[in-house]
XYZ file of C-alpha atoms in Angstrom:
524
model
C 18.734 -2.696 -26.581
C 19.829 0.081 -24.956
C 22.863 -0.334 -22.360
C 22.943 0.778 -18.427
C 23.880 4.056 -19.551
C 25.211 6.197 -22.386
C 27.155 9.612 -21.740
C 24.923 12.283 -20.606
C 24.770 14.624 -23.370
C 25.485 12.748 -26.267
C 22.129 12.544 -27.536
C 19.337 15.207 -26.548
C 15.742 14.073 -26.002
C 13.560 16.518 -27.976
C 10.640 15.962 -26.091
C 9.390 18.773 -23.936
C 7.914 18.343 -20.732
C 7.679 21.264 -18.353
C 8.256 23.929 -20.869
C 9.652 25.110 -24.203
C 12.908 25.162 -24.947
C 13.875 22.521 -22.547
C 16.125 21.037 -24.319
C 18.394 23.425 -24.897
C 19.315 22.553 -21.238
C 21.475 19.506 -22.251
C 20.658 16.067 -21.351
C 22.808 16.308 -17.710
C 21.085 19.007 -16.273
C 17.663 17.435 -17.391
C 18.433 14.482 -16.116
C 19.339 16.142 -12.639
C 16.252 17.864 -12.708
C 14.073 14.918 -13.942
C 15.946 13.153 -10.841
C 15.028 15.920 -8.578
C 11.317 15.866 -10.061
C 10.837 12.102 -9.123
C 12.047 12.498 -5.690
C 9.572 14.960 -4.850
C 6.574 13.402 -6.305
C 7.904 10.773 -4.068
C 7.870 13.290 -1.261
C 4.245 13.596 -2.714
C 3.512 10.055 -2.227
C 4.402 10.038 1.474
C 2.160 13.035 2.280
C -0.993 11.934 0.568
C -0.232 8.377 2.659
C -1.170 9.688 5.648
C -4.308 11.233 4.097
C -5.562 7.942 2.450
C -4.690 5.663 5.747
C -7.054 7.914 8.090
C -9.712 7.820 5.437
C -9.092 3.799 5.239
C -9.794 3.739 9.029
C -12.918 5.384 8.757
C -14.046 2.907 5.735
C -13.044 -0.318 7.822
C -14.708 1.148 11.907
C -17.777 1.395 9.707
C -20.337 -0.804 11.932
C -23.530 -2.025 11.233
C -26.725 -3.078 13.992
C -27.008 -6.531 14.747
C -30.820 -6.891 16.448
C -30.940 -10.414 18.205
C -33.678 -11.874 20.550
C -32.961 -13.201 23.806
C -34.328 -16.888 23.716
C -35.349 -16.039 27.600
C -36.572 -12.738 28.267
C -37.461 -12.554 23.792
C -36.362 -9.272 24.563
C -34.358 -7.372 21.900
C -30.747 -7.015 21.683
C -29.019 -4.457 19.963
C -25.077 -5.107 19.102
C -23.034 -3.292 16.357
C -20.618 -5.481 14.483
C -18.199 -4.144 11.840
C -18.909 -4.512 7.940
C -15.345 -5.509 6.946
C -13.743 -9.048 7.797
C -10.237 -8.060 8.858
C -8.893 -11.180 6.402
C -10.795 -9.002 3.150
C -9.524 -5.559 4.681
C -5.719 -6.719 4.859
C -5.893 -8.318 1.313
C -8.399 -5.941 -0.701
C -8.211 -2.467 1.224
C -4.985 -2.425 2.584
C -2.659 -4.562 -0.048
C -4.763 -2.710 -2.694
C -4.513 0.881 -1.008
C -1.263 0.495 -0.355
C -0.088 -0.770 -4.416
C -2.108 1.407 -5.731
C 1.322 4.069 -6.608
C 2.474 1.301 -8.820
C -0.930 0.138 -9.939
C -2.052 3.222 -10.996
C 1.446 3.805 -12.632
C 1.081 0.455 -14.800
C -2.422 1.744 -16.124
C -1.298 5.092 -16.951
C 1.424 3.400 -18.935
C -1.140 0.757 -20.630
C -3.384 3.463 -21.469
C -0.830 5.778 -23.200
C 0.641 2.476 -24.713
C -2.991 1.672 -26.621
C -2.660 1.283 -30.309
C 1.451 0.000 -30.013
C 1.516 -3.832 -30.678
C 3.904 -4.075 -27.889
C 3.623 -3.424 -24.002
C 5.632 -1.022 -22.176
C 8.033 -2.249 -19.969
C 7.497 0.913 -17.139
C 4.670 -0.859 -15.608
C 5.357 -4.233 -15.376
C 9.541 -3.413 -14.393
C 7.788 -1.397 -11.379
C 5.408 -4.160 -10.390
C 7.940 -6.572 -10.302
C 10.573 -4.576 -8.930
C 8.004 -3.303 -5.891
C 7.476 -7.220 -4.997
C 11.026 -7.656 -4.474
C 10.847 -4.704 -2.256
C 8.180 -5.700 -0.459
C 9.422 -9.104 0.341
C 12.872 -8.228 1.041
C 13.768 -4.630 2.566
C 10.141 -4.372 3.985
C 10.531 -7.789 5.984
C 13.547 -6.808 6.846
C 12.984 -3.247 8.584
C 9.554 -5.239 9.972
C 12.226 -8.370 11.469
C 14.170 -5.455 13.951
C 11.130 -2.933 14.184
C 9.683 -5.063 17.857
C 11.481 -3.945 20.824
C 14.910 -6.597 22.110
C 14.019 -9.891 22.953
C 10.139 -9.014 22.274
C 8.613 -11.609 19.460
C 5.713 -11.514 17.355
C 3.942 -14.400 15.288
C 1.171 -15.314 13.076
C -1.307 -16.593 14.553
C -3.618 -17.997 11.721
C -1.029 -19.532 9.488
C -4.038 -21.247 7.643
C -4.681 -17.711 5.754
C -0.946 -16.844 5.888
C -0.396 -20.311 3.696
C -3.587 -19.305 1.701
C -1.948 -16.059 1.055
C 1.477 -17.557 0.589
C 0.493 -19.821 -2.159
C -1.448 -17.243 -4.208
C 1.644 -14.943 -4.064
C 3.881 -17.478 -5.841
C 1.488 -18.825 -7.749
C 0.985 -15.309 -9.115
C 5.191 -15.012 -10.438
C 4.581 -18.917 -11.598
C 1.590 -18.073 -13.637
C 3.203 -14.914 -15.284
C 6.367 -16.761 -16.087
C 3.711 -19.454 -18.077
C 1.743 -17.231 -20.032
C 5.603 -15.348 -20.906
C 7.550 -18.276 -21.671
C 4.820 -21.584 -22.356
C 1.989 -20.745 -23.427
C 2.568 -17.933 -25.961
C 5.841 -17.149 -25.810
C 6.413 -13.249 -26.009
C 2.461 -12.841 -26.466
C -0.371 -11.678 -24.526
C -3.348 -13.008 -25.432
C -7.361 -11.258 -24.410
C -7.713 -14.770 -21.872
C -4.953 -14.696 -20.526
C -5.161 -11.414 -19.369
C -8.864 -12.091 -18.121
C -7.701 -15.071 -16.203
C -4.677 -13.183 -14.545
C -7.330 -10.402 -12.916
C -10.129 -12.849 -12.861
C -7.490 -14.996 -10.064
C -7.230 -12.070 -7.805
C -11.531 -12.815 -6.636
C -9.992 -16.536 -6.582
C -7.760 -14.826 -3.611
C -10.153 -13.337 -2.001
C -12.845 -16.615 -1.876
C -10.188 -18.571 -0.872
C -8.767 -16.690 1.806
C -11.955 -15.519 3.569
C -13.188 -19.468 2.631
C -9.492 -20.333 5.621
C -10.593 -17.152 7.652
C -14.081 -18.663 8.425
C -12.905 -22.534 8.431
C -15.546 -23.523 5.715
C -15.067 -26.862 5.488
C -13.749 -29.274 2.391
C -12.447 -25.911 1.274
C -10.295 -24.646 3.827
C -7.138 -26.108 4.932
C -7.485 -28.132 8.739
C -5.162 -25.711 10.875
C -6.341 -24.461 13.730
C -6.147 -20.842 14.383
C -3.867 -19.864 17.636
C -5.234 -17.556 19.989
C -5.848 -13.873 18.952
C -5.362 -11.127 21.848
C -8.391 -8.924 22.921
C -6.405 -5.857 21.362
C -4.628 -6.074 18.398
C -3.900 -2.433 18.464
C -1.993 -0.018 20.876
C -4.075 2.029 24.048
C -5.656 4.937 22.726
C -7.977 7.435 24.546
C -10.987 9.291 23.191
C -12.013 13.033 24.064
C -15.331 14.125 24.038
C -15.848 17.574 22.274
C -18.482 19.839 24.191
C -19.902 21.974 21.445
C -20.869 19.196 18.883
C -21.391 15.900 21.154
C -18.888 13.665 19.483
C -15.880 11.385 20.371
C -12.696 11.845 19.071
C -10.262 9.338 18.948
C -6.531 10.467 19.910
C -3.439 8.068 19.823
C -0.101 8.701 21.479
C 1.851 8.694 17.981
C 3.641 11.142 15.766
C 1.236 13.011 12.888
C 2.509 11.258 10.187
C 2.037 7.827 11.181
C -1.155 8.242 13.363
C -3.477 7.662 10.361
C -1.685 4.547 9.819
C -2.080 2.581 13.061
C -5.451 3.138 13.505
C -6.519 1.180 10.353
C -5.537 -1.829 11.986
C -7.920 -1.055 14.628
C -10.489 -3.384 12.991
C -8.959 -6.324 14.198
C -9.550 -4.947 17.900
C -12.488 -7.146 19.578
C -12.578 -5.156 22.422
C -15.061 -2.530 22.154
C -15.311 -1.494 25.902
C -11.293 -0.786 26.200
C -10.562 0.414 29.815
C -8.186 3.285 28.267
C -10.819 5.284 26.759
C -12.367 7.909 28.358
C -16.190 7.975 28.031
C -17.932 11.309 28.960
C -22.087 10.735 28.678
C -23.915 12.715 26.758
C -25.593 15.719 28.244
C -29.562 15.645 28.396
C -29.642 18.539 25.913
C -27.680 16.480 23.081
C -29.842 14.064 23.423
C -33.845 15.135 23.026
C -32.268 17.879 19.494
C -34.056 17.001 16.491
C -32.835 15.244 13.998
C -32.377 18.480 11.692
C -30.302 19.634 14.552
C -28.006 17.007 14.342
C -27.958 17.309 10.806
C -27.058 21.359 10.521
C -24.785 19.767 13.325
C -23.203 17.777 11.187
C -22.560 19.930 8.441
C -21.104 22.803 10.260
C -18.725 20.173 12.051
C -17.924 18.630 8.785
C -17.024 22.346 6.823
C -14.804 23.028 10.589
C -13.072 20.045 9.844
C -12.455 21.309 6.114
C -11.330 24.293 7.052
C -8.986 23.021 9.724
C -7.413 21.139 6.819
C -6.020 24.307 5.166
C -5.166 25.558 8.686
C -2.523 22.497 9.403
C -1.479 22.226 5.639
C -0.447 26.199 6.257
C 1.204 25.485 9.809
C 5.203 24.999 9.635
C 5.744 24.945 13.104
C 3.687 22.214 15.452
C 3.841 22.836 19.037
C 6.029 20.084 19.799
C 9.105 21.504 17.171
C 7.973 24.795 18.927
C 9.516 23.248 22.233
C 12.666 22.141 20.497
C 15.821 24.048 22.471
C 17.991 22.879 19.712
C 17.696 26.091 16.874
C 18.993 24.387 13.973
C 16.767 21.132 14.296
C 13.724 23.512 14.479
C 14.657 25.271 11.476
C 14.851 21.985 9.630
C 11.924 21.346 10.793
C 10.404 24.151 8.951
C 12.323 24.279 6.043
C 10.960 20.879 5.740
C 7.596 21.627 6.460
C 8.243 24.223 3.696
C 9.496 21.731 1.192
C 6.227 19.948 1.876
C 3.974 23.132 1.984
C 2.673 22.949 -1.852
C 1.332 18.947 -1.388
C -0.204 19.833 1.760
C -1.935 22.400 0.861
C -3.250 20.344 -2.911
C -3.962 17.236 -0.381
C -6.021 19.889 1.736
C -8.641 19.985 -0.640
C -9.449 16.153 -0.180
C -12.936 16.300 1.815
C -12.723 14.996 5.651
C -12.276 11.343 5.493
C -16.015 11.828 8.271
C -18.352 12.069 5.239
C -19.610 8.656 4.072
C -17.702 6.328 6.021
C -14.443 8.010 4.372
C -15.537 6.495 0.997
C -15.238 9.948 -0.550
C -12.027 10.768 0.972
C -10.790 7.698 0.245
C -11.760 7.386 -3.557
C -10.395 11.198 -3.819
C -6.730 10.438 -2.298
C -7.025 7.539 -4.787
C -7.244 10.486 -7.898
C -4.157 12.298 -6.381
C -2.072 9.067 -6.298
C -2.742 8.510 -9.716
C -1.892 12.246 -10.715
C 0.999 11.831 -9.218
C 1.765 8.483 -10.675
C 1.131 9.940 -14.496
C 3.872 12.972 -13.887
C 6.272 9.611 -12.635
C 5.642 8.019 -15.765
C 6.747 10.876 -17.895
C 9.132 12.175 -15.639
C 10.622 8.612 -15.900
C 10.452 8.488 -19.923
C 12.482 11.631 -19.785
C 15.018 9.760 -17.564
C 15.143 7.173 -19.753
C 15.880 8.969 -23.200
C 18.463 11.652 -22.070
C 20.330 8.826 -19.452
C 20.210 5.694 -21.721
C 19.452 3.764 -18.547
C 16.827 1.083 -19.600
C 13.400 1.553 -18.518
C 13.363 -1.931 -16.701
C 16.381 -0.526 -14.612
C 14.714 2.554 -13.125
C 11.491 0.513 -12.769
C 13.480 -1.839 -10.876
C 14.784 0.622 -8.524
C 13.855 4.241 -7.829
C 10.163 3.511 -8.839
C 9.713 0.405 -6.810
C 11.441 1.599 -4.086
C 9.421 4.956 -4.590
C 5.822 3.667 -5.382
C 6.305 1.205 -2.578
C 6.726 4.061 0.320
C 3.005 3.182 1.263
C 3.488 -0.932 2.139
C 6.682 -0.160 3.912
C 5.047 2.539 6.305
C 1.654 0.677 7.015
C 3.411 -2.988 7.865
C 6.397 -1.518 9.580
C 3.701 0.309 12.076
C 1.719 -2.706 12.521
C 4.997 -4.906 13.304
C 5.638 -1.816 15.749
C 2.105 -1.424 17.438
C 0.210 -5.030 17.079
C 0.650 -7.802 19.005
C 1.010 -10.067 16.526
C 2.708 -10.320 12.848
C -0.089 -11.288 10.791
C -1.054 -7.781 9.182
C 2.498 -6.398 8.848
C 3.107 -9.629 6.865
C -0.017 -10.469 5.397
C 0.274 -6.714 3.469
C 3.372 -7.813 1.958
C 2.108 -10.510 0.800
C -0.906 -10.092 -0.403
C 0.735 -6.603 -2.099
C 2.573 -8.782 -4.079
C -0.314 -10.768 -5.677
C -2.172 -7.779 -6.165
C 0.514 -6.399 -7.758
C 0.369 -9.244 -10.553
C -3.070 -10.327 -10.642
C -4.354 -6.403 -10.610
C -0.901 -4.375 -11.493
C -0.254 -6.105 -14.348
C -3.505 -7.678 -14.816
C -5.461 -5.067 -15.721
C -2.986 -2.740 -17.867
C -2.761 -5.711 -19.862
C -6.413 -6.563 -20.356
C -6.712 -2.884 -21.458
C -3.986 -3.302 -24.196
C -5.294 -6.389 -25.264
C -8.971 -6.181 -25.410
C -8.407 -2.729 -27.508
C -5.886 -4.560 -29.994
C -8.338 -7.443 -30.448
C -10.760 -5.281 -31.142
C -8.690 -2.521 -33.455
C -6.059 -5.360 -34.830
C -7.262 -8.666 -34.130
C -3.893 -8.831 -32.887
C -2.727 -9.998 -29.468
C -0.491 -7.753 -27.140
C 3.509 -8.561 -28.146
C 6.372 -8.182 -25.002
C 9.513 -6.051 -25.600
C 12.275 -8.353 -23.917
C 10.024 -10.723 -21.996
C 12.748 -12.802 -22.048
C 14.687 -10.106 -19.562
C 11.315 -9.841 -17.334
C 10.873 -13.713 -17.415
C 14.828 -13.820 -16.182
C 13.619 -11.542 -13.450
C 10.954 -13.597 -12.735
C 13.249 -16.814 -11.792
C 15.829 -14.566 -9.974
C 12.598 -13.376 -8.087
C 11.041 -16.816 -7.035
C 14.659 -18.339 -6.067
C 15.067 -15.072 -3.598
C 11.745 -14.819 -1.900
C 11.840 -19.110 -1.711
C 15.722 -18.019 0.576
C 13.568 -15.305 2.226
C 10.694 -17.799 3.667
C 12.475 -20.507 4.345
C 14.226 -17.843 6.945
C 10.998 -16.659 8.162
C 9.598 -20.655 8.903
C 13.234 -20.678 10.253
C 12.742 -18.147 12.886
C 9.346 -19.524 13.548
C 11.124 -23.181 14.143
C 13.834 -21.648 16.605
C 12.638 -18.442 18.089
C 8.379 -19.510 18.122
C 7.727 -16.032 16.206
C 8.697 -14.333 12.720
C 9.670 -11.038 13.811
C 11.400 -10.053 16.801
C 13.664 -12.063 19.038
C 17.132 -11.735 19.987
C 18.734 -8.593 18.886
C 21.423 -9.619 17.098
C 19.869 -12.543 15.165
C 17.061 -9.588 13.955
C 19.995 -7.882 12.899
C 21.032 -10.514 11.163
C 18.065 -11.684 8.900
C 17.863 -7.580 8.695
C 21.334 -7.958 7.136
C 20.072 -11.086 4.757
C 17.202 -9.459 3.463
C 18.461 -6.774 2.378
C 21.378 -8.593 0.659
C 19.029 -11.175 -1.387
C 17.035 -7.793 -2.628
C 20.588 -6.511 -3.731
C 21.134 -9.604 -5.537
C 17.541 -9.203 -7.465
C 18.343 -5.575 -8.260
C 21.699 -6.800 -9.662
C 21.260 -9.675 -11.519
C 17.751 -8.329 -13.418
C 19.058 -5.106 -14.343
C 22.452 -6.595 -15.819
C 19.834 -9.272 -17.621
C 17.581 -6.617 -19.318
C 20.200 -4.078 -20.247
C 21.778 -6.718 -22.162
C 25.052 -7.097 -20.196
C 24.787 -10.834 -19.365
């Protein structure tokens, strides 16, 4: 097993990977580079975010017609109600979405793993090492995120104990089929039964969203607000007779909190803006609307290139301080060559965002298969153990996605459920899907090729992590019930006692980080 680290340029890796004769460079200045490399595909990450979020908003507003009759007048009533329960959306969509970095990463690694008895420990390390993330330094930025003295609760703590449960169940059940059942193996069922527990998630939680009864738990569900989401206003744009939607936040985040619109009842909001349609729009043909369409649709395209181009907004236009505008565009610079790749991702408008959506998907997972051998590169020339850097710059990394979407919805909801319910359910996707899946693809093909089953390089080490994980995130919600016991809310509250479980969060994360990487590189 190899230690934390051996001295940079002992040993050089004789692997290429961005061109020949790279490793005459010496094993320091690849690793810099390699270094260097991973931080800006992380930088990579955070752009295509925004992207995927406003395409994710489009796939959840998606409404369908509702035609009733009126037991009095029997006269028709049309309604439009939206497709997506918000319970589904927070744990499928959004947890999914928003793991996909590291779910995408574990696949990439269990595909170029196929035909090796034994599993890589890249995906897994980075699964594991993104839940601790999640739970800790994400709850904690989410605790001191609501404005002093302003508190914010659950309100249906029936699917938030639903949720709960799955989650731990998810580390239990891995640390079984590690350590009890077959120890250091993998076997074809129960990889099948890990992924197959994820649609057990989602029955069970929509089952204690609609109250079904026998199968749901008997707690009531406290009062929702109208608006879940922040004021917005719409504008109405002459030339092609739509409605735009515009929200009063920076351009990076504004994709974000707008996903969250779908738990917003209110569909008449007072804050929008409604301009009728003129006479004209209304009596054009339907293969007006159409050509319409299109022509709106490639403006939209080719505004994309226009912004991804742009490194100065108006806004940093208005800055009187010099130097912060020219960081502004340096960084804007820095980020030029993603914007402009993202650019080609079709406007999230065409099919409900499904094909933006699916296509921001692809990107992520390019991005993810340069981590993975940017990462093996890392690994060789450093001597740091894969399970290490998995641990921490690739959870950390990967996870850039969960920590953006639940610190805006701690900022702009009124309540906590969605900032915590994507941490949460994150976490069991990232088992019951993240690991899941790479392993039923490394299995099923041994089986098949080997009759073998899939063997574990140092499950002991992950199974270590496992414990140190459960034992953490059990101190890290019996806080949260704490502040719910004392305060009324889970995040929020009094200043200094946000600050405080801030401060704890972020040390029991430390303490994972610590303990698991000093377990799997041997030292204790």
């Amino acid at each position: 097993m190899l230690g934390v680290y051996n001295t940079l340029g002992h040993e050089k890796c004789e692997s290429c990977l961005l061109f020949r004769g790279e490793t005459a460079l010496g094993n320091t200045f690849r690793a810099v580079l390699c270094f260097l490399g991973l931080a800006y595909c992380f930088l990579g990450l955070s752009a295509i975010t925004a992207r995927f979020f406003r395409s994710m908003e489009n796939v959840v507003n998606h409404t369908r017609e509702v035609v009733e009759i009126d037991p009095c007048t029997h006269a028709k009533i049309i309604r439009h109600e939206k497709v997506w329960n918000y319970t589904i959306v927070d744990i499928s969509l959004l947890a999914f979405g928003t793991s996909f970095p590291q779910i995408s990463l574990a696949t990439i690694d269990a595909i170029g793993n196929m035909g090796n008895l034994y599993a890589g420990g890249l995906g897994p390390g980075t699964l594991v090492g993104s839940a601790a993330f999640d739970l800790f330094p994400i709850h904690a930025v989410c605790v001191v995120v609501p404005k002093a003295g302003e508190l914010k609760k659950i309100t249906d703590i029936g699917v938030w104990l639903v949720e709960l449960f799955w989650s731990f169940w998810a580390y239990i059940w891995l640390y079984i089929i590690l350590e009890v059942w077959t120890p250091n193996v993998i076997t074809l069922w129960e990889a099948l039964l890990t992924v197959l527990q994820y649609g057990l998630l989602l029955a069970s939680a929509y089952a204690q969203d609609k109250r079904w009864p026998y199968i749901s738990l008997p707690i009531s569900r406290g009062e929702r607000p109208e608006e879940w989401v922040p004021e917005e206003t719409a504008c109405y744009n002459e030339e092609y007779g739509e409605y735009f939607e515009i929200t009063h936040d920076d351009e990076e985040n504004k994709g974000v909190v707008d996903i969250f619109s779908i738990h917003s009842k209110n569909q008449n909001d007072p804050m929008y803006v409604r301009v009728p349609q003129t006479a004209d729009a209304a009596e054009t043909s339907d293969s007006e609307n159409e050509m319409l369409e299109e022509t709106h649709l490639l403006t939209l395209w080719k505004q994309q290139f226009a912004d991804a181009l742009t490194l100065e907004s108006k806004e940093s236009a208005k800055l009187s301080n010099i130097f912060l505008r020219v960081a502004k565009i340096c960084w804007q610079m820095l980020l030029l060559p993603w914007r402009l790749l993202f650019a080609f991702v079709p406007p999230c408008q065409i099919v409900h965002g499904w094909v933006s959506f699916i296509c921001s998907l692809l990107f992520i997972s390019g991005i993810a298969y340069i981590v993975t051998k940017l990462t093996d590169v890392i690994s060789y020339v450093t001597g740091i153990n894969a399970y290490v850097i998995a641990f921490t710059a690739l959870a950390s990394g990967t996870s850039w996605p969960d920590l953006v979407a639940s610190k805006i919805a701690a900022e702009r909801q009124l309540t906590a459920d969605s900032a915590i319910a994507n941490i949460i359910c994150s976490n069991s996707v990232n088992i019951y899907v993240g690991i899941g899946v790479p392993w039923l693809i490394d299995t099923l093909y041994n089986f098949v090729a080997y009759r073998e089953p899939l063997r574990i390089n140092n499950a002991n080490g992950l199974s270590f992590s496992l414990i140190v994980f459960f034992c953490t995130s059990v101190g890290c919600i019996t806080v949260l019930v704490f502040r719910r016991l004392v305060f009324g809310a889970e995040l929020g509250g009094p200043r200094l006692w946000a600050w405080i479980t801030c401060v704890y969060f972020m040390l029991l994360w430390i303490i994972f980080v610590v303990v698991s990487s000093l377990k799997v590189s041997g030292i204790i």
